[in-house]
XYZ file of C-alpha atoms in Angstrom:
459
model
C 42.615 -96.302 -4.933
C 44.139 -92.865 -5.242
C 40.737 -91.264 -4.981
C 40.250 -92.801 -1.559
C 43.342 -90.917 -0.457
C 42.335 -87.538 -1.869
C 39.292 -86.544 0.159
C 39.404 -83.589 2.464
C 40.282 -83.067 6.083
C 41.087 -79.842 7.992
C 44.096 -80.313 10.314
C 46.078 -78.297 12.805
C 48.104 -75.247 11.913
C 51.770 -76.196 12.529
C 53.590 -73.591 14.596
C 56.810 -74.131 12.630
C 57.885 -76.296 9.699
C 60.702 -76.286 7.205
C 58.358 -74.577 4.775
C 56.437 -72.111 6.969
C 57.691 -69.918 9.772
C 55.226 -68.351 12.181
C 55.188 -64.966 13.831
C 53.269 -65.305 17.076
C 50.122 -63.240 17.532
C 49.209 -61.984 20.986
C 45.821 -63.563 21.795
C 45.584 -67.325 21.813
C 43.749 -68.719 18.789
C 40.532 -70.697 18.899
C 41.292 -74.271 17.907
C 38.508 -76.399 16.459
C 38.865 -80.105 15.809
C 37.060 -81.058 12.636
C 35.679 -84.424 11.566
C 36.068 -85.572 7.965
C 32.673 -86.308 6.386
C 33.755 -89.736 5.062
C 35.372 -90.778 8.342
C 33.565 -93.493 10.350
C 33.485 -90.940 13.195
C 31.549 -88.404 11.126
C 27.789 -87.914 11.475
C 27.819 -87.756 7.649
C 29.592 -91.135 7.292
C 27.898 -92.747 4.276
C 28.882 -96.296 5.159
C 30.716 -98.809 2.980
C 30.155 -97.327 -0.468
C 32.168 -97.511 -3.689
C 34.600 -94.926 -5.014
C 32.142 -93.950 -7.748
C 29.394 -93.438 -5.181
C 31.711 -91.154 -3.184
C 32.394 -89.073 -6.290
C 28.673 -88.768 -6.908
C 28.239 -87.514 -3.316
C 30.871 -84.846 -4.061
C 29.016 -83.852 -7.212
C 25.651 -83.738 -5.471
C 27.083 -81.455 -2.799
C 28.661 -79.220 -5.444
C 25.435 -78.930 -7.433
C 23.462 -78.032 -4.313
C 26.055 -75.463 -3.246
C 26.012 -73.813 -6.667
C 22.224 -73.720 -6.671
C 22.308 -72.058 -3.267
C 24.950 -69.462 -4.188
C 23.446 -68.636 -7.556
C 19.955 -68.240 -6.097
C 21.272 -65.919 -3.382
C 23.188 -63.736 -5.843
C 20.263 -63.589 -8.251
C 17.917 -62.416 -5.480
C 20.292 -59.627 -4.440
C 20.687 -58.451 -8.026
C 16.934 -58.477 -8.502
C 16.156 -56.165 -5.614
C 18.993 -53.827 -6.559
C 20.182 -53.449 -2.975
C 23.217 -54.509 -1.013
C 21.056 -55.073 2.046
C 20.574 -58.716 2.982
C 16.978 -59.741 3.544
C 17.820 -63.354 4.408
C 20.920 -64.682 6.163
C 21.714 -67.708 4.038
C 23.487 -70.634 5.709
C 24.782 -73.681 3.944
C 22.642 -76.498 5.295
C 22.689 -78.938 2.443
C 21.315 -82.356 1.685
C 24.558 -83.740 0.297
C 26.734 -85.476 2.866
C 30.104 -83.822 2.297
C 30.707 -81.135 4.880
C 33.028 -80.541 7.804
C 31.764 -80.328 11.360
C 33.255 -78.983 14.600
C 32.277 -79.489 18.221
C 31.349 -76.303 20.083
C 30.186 -75.953 23.685
C 27.048 -73.818 23.989
C 25.638 -72.190 27.140
C 26.346 -72.718 30.858
C 24.204 -74.750 33.221
C 23.602 -75.320 36.942
C 24.306 -77.053 39.269
C 27.810 -76.493 37.877
C 28.285 -72.712 37.529
C 30.568 -71.875 34.667
C 30.151 -75.290 33.042
C 31.732 -75.152 29.600
C 28.529 -75.680 27.691
C 26.697 -78.588 26.102
C 28.689 -79.896 23.121
C 27.013 -79.652 19.715
C 28.361 -80.535 16.275
C 28.062 -77.528 13.958
C 28.777 -77.531 10.237
C 31.601 -75.191 9.169
C 30.537 -72.664 6.532
C 32.860 -69.977 5.146
C 29.904 -68.540 3.203
C 27.647 -67.640 6.146
C 27.834 -64.903 8.775
C 25.402 -66.529 11.209
C 26.133 -69.181 13.834
C 23.004 -71.007 14.983
C 21.779 -74.136 16.763
C 18.378 -75.806 16.909
C 16.700 -74.980 20.219
C 14.333 -76.702 22.620
C 10.691 -76.030 21.822
C 11.182 -75.947 18.049
C 8.182 -76.866 15.917
C 8.724 -78.156 13.330
C 12.270 -79.419 13.932
C 14.720 -81.527 11.989
C 15.561 -84.783 13.829
C 18.558 -84.483 16.164
C 20.063 -87.413 18.048
C 20.768 -85.369 21.193
C 18.303 -83.004 22.892
C 17.865 -79.625 21.248
C 19.682 -76.776 22.992
C 17.835 -75.990 26.295
C 18.301 -72.229 26.084
C 15.905 -71.441 28.941
C 18.099 -73.348 31.408
C 21.369 -71.751 30.369
C 22.736 -69.249 32.897
C 24.435 -67.271 30.108
C 21.372 -66.991 27.856
C 20.310 -63.375 27.193
C 17.366 -62.643 24.874
C 17.369 -59.558 22.636
C 14.021 -57.745 22.377
C 12.534 -57.005 18.978
C 13.622 -53.546 17.877
C 16.591 -53.411 20.233
C 19.386 -51.318 18.648
C 21.917 -54.095 19.374
C 20.003 -56.583 17.180
C 22.467 -57.528 14.384
C 19.703 -58.235 11.846
C 17.650 -55.007 11.759
C 16.116 -55.876 8.386
C 14.767 -59.200 9.622
C 11.239 -59.817 10.797
C 11.118 -60.236 14.544
C 10.612 -63.730 15.871
C 7.652 -63.247 18.208
C 8.906 -60.484 20.512
C 12.624 -61.104 19.928
C 15.358 -60.141 17.474
C 14.848 -62.591 14.629
C 16.540 -64.372 11.742
C 15.546 -66.444 8.751
C 17.865 -68.682 6.720
C 17.209 -70.672 3.590
C 18.932 -72.193 0.587
C 17.756 -72.478 -2.979
C 16.331 -75.929 -3.490
C 12.802 -76.962 -4.374
C 11.429 -77.036 -1.765
C 13.951 -74.872 0.074
C 15.323 -75.935 3.440
C 14.828 -73.100 5.897
C 15.101 -72.168 9.569
C 13.654 -69.233 11.499
C 14.190 -68.219 15.085
C 15.539 -65.683 17.555
C 19.014 -64.210 17.847
C 20.208 -64.232 21.459
C 23.441 -63.692 23.333
C 25.149 -66.811 24.633
C 28.453 -68.277 25.781
C 30.385 -70.459 23.321
C 33.301 -72.617 24.430
C 36.200 -73.868 22.303
C 39.306 -75.989 22.897
C 42.553 -74.119 23.479
C 46.117 -74.942 22.478
C 46.849 -76.076 26.017
C 44.295 -78.923 26.223
C 41.927 -76.680 28.101
C 38.982 -74.606 26.983
C 38.225 -70.951 26.438
C 34.766 -69.432 26.685
C 33.478 -66.319 24.956
C 30.474 -64.668 26.589
C 27.710 -62.601 25.032
C 28.188 -63.851 21.482
C 25.316 -63.613 19.026
C 23.741 -67.031 18.481
C 20.758 -67.978 16.370
C 18.233 -70.141 18.227
C 16.352 -72.124 15.587
C 12.663 -72.726 16.359
C 11.156 -73.527 12.969
C 12.926 -75.738 10.410
C 11.556 -77.134 7.177
C 12.677 -79.639 4.520
C 15.996 -80.797 5.979
C 17.022 -84.272 4.888
C 19.954 -85.125 7.131
C 21.150 -88.716 7.159
C 19.701 -90.451 10.211
C 20.569 -90.676 13.022
C 21.500 -87.010 12.709
C 24.087 -85.429 15.023
C 24.278 -82.010 13.317
C 22.784 -79.275 15.485
C 23.387 -76.179 13.354
C 25.969 -73.967 11.615
C 29.248 -72.265 12.567
C 29.475 -69.309 10.198
C 32.942 -68.069 9.177
C 31.796 -65.788 6.375
C 32.982 -62.224 5.963
C 30.997 -59.207 7.068
C 31.459 -55.681 8.379
C 28.780 -55.627 11.075
C 28.485 -57.092 14.550
C 27.085 -60.463 13.462
C 30.091 -62.245 11.836
C 31.731 -64.672 14.233
C 35.273 -63.443 13.507
C 34.297 -59.877 14.412
C 32.658 -60.986 17.653
C 35.670 -62.920 18.949
C 38.115 -60.237 17.819
C 40.127 -62.406 15.435
C 41.579 -61.070 12.202
C 42.480 -64.326 10.491
C 41.693 -68.022 10.277
C 43.582 -70.843 8.626
C 43.199 -74.461 7.569
C 45.001 -77.161 5.626
C 43.126 -79.612 3.380
C 44.547 -83.113 3.632
C 44.735 -85.734 0.909
C 43.479 -88.411 3.276
C 40.332 -88.936 5.264
C 42.372 -90.804 7.895
C 44.085 -87.771 9.428
C 43.608 -85.422 12.331
C 42.077 -82.126 11.313
C 41.837 -78.720 12.950
C 40.856 -75.193 12.056
C 42.536 -72.215 13.729
C 40.629 -68.976 14.233
C 43.243 -66.358 15.029
C 46.751 -67.670 15.504
C 50.003 -66.852 13.777
C 50.475 -64.799 10.652
C 51.560 -67.002 7.770
C 54.987 -66.029 6.441
C 57.897 -67.823 4.809
C 59.781 -68.204 1.526
C 57.074 -70.360 -0.080
C 54.101 -68.294 1.055
C 52.185 -66.550 -1.743
C 49.554 -63.863 -1.280
C 46.595 -62.628 -3.325
C 43.939 -60.075 -2.306
C 40.572 -61.073 -0.883
C 37.948 -58.963 -2.644
C 34.404 -57.733 -2.165
C 31.804 -59.385 -4.386
C 28.101 -59.798 -5.067
C 27.624 -62.188 -2.152
C 28.839 -60.206 0.851
C 29.613 -63.250 2.996
C 31.806 -65.036 0.408
C 35.517 -64.594 -0.268
C 36.329 -63.409 -3.794
C 39.639 -63.625 -5.669
C 41.018 -61.982 -8.803
C 41.420 -65.086 -10.985
C 43.156 -63.994 -14.196
C 44.015 -67.176 -16.104
C 44.335 -70.970 -15.925
C 47.147 -73.238 -17.147
C 47.166 -76.949 -17.912
C 50.644 -78.486 -17.680
C 52.130 -74.965 -17.786
C 50.305 -73.993 -20.996
C 48.263 -70.814 -20.527
C 44.689 -70.928 -21.808
C 44.596 -67.134 -22.274
C 41.358 -66.614 -20.391
C 41.986 -62.989 -19.461
C 38.706 -61.110 -19.252
C 36.648 -64.297 -18.762
C 36.142 -63.828 -15.015
C 34.296 -60.496 -14.990
C 31.634 -61.901 -12.622
C 34.268 -62.659 -10.012
C 35.643 -65.910 -8.645
C 35.268 -67.247 -5.132
C 37.100 -69.701 -2.906
C 34.767 -71.829 -0.819
C 35.587 -74.728 1.505
C 31.859 -75.516 1.554
C 31.896 -76.424 -2.157
C 33.455 -79.890 -2.679
C 34.459 -79.614 -6.367
C 35.617 -76.574 -8.330
C 33.022 -75.138 -10.695
C 33.832 -72.932 -13.673
C 31.580 -70.518 -15.531
C 30.351 -72.299 -18.714
C 32.540 -70.237 -21.074
C 35.617 -70.914 -18.940
C 34.757 -74.581 -18.471
C 34.475 -75.075 -22.246
C 38.009 -73.708 -22.767
C 39.450 -75.734 -19.890
C 37.747 -78.885 -21.192
C 39.334 -78.377 -24.610
C 42.710 -77.960 -22.916
C 42.414 -81.296 -21.105
C 41.157 -83.073 -24.238
C 44.139 -81.759 -26.200
C 46.565 -82.850 -23.496
C 45.221 -86.408 -23.289
C 45.071 -86.659 -27.091
C 48.889 -86.670 -27.117
C 48.644 -90.097 -25.499
C 45.859 -91.247 -27.866
C 43.252 -91.014 -25.111
C 39.809 -89.605 -25.856
C 37.100 -88.758 -23.304
C 34.056 -90.979 -23.096
C 31.076 -89.539 -24.911
C 27.413 -90.419 -24.603
C 27.804 -93.355 -26.976
C 30.847 -94.904 -25.307
C 30.153 -93.955 -21.699
C 30.447 -96.930 -19.282
C 27.504 -97.392 -16.962
C 29.607 -97.093 -13.793
C 31.165 -93.697 -14.589
C 30.439 -90.944 -12.050
C 28.358 -87.953 -13.052
C 31.335 -86.097 -14.502
C 31.682 -84.724 -18.008
C 35.384 -85.397 -18.551
C 36.528 -88.998 -17.974
C 39.157 -91.025 -19.831
C 40.327 -94.653 -19.922
C 43.219 -95.328 -17.527
C 46.062 -97.226 -19.222
C 48.461 -99.046 -16.929
C 51.133 -96.732 -15.547
C 49.550 -93.517 -16.830
C 49.448 -91.854 -13.398
C 52.893 -90.342 -13.878
C 51.670 -88.453 -16.964
C 48.761 -86.697 -15.292
C 48.979 -82.934 -15.905
C 49.016 -80.130 -13.378
C 46.470 -77.334 -13.362
C 47.365 -73.834 -12.196
C 45.049 -71.022 -11.142
C 46.748 -67.687 -11.845
C 45.533 -65.148 -9.282
C 46.629 -61.557 -8.920
C 50.173 -61.860 -7.607
C 50.069 -65.615 -6.867
C 49.766 -68.965 -8.670
C 48.008 -71.932 -7.055
C 49.325 -75.170 -8.566
C 46.701 -77.816 -7.866
C 48.156 -81.134 -6.780
C 47.397 -83.958 -9.204
C 45.757 -85.883 -6.372
C 43.356 -82.962 -5.961
C 42.596 -82.684 -9.666
C 41.768 -86.246 -10.692
C 39.840 -89.263 -9.516
C 42.069 -92.142 -10.587
C 41.015 -95.768 -10.538
C 39.397 -97.793 -13.270
C 38.970 -94.436 -15.067
C 40.630 -91.020 -14.940
C 38.069 -88.285 -14.252
C 38.801 -84.555 -14.077
C 37.152 -83.178 -10.945
C 35.650 -80.031 -12.430
C 32.080 -78.968 -13.112
C 30.416 -76.304 -15.222
C 28.350 -73.965 -13.069
C 26.782 -70.503 -12.849
C 29.755 -69.066 -10.947
C 33.473 -69.832 -10.791
C 34.351 -71.232 -7.371
C 37.593 -72.880 -6.220
C 36.297 -75.865 -4.271
C 37.759 -77.728 -1.339
C 39.002 -80.725 -3.326
C 41.330 -78.514 -5.391
C 42.729 -76.914 -2.214
C 44.313 -80.131 -0.933
C 47.886 -80.222 0.364
C 48.093 -76.462 0.809
C 47.748 -74.363 3.919
C 45.448 -71.368 3.474
C 45.253 -68.326 5.725
C 42.474 -65.742 5.393
C 44.023 -62.589 6.832
C 42.103 -59.368 7.489
C 44.784 -57.307 9.225
C 44.574 -53.674 8.188
C 47.232 -52.364 5.851
C 47.668 -50.664 2.523
C 45.137 -52.089 0.089
C 42.901 -51.064 -2.763
C 39.319 -50.029 -2.218
C 37.881 -53.385 -3.310
C 40.138 -55.414 -0.995
C 39.038 -56.813 2.366
C 42.218 -58.706 3.202
C 44.660 -61.238 1.814
C 44.598 -64.963 1.118
C 47.990 -66.473 1.879
C 48.864 -70.033 0.907
C 51.768 -72.423 0.456
C 52.204 -76.143 -0.288
C 52.229 -78.259 2.849
C 51.873 -81.886 3.878
C 48.610 -81.469 5.731
C 48.109 -84.936 7.153
C 48.812 -86.331 10.602
C 47.557 -89.817 11.493
C 44.437 -90.110 13.635
């Protein structure tokens, strides 16, 4: 079914295409191969499940993500401060997240060994990179041994109170620089531990590896309430969130941009580039990346939404800000915005004498989505587009990224506490988060550049 071909995969940044032309940056980029969560090679692989069950996994992940983000923002508003008491990483129960392999540490008897490989979940909403370490108690189950930090030649502890500790507001972990992470479920999953300096190793463009020494790494020693699918291969988090201090990964490795492309197939190669070429070309659009309530997230100035080129006139409806988040599977809209968008889709489908299922007519095998319609034969060609109108740029969502099409047609949108452009609606575009300095307004931290692109390459 079409839905089976519209799940997400991050693939390599193409150095040149007919659509995009690259200007080479000096330092070589970090290249991370990513595994699609529904691929048989993924530690999240859910097995042979139905299309409807896959949609429900997407929805579960979206609900958990929204709960996490909303809880974090509410806590920061409550204390009235911009200081972050907890570093919040996205470690979620739903099985729909991308992972990358990273080498951690260096070990004798092979001096300079490129680290033990661990699978880390990619999170654009977290500043902290961490791995579960040997000696943890309690721990979440991990198929491979926990990271043996004491045997790593590149391991350097940071004493409690040391001025180089990147989390000065955190409680110390025993006698070391400490961290605590959690997310807003009941009960919350959480990890506490020490922040150390370590070597991380990544693949390079030339089939080799590149190591970065003395990076901040969280060593997790106490973890509670994680429910990873067993056997679990996920060792921790790779945080790609924004931040101005010394902790964010991008700041540590000296990169000013990262880019990805979300494929419409789970059967493709996928890569994420940290650094690399500036994205330019005749089809490239740009909109500012903004500061927002959650300091680690990327905010956009969303001004309106169109359905099949008809504006919904939503100006002024996004005063709380809108984010773009590859860690959120499905786009969520603030309730007032969602209600208007829902009416727009109902009016469009009514032209074809199609009405959404309500509680009285709802089939038992529908996914947990609010807006689903019958699917007459041959209707695929009439599916509408949806456009997000940002400041200075319009993102036209591909139909394959907007609908689950099979026995039913379901609009892949949810009502939620915040408006977030999710990964599913980013398919078949290349996105570049660029933080190069230049002329910008006070609220701007960089630019999001994007253009349509065929993101897939066969595995």
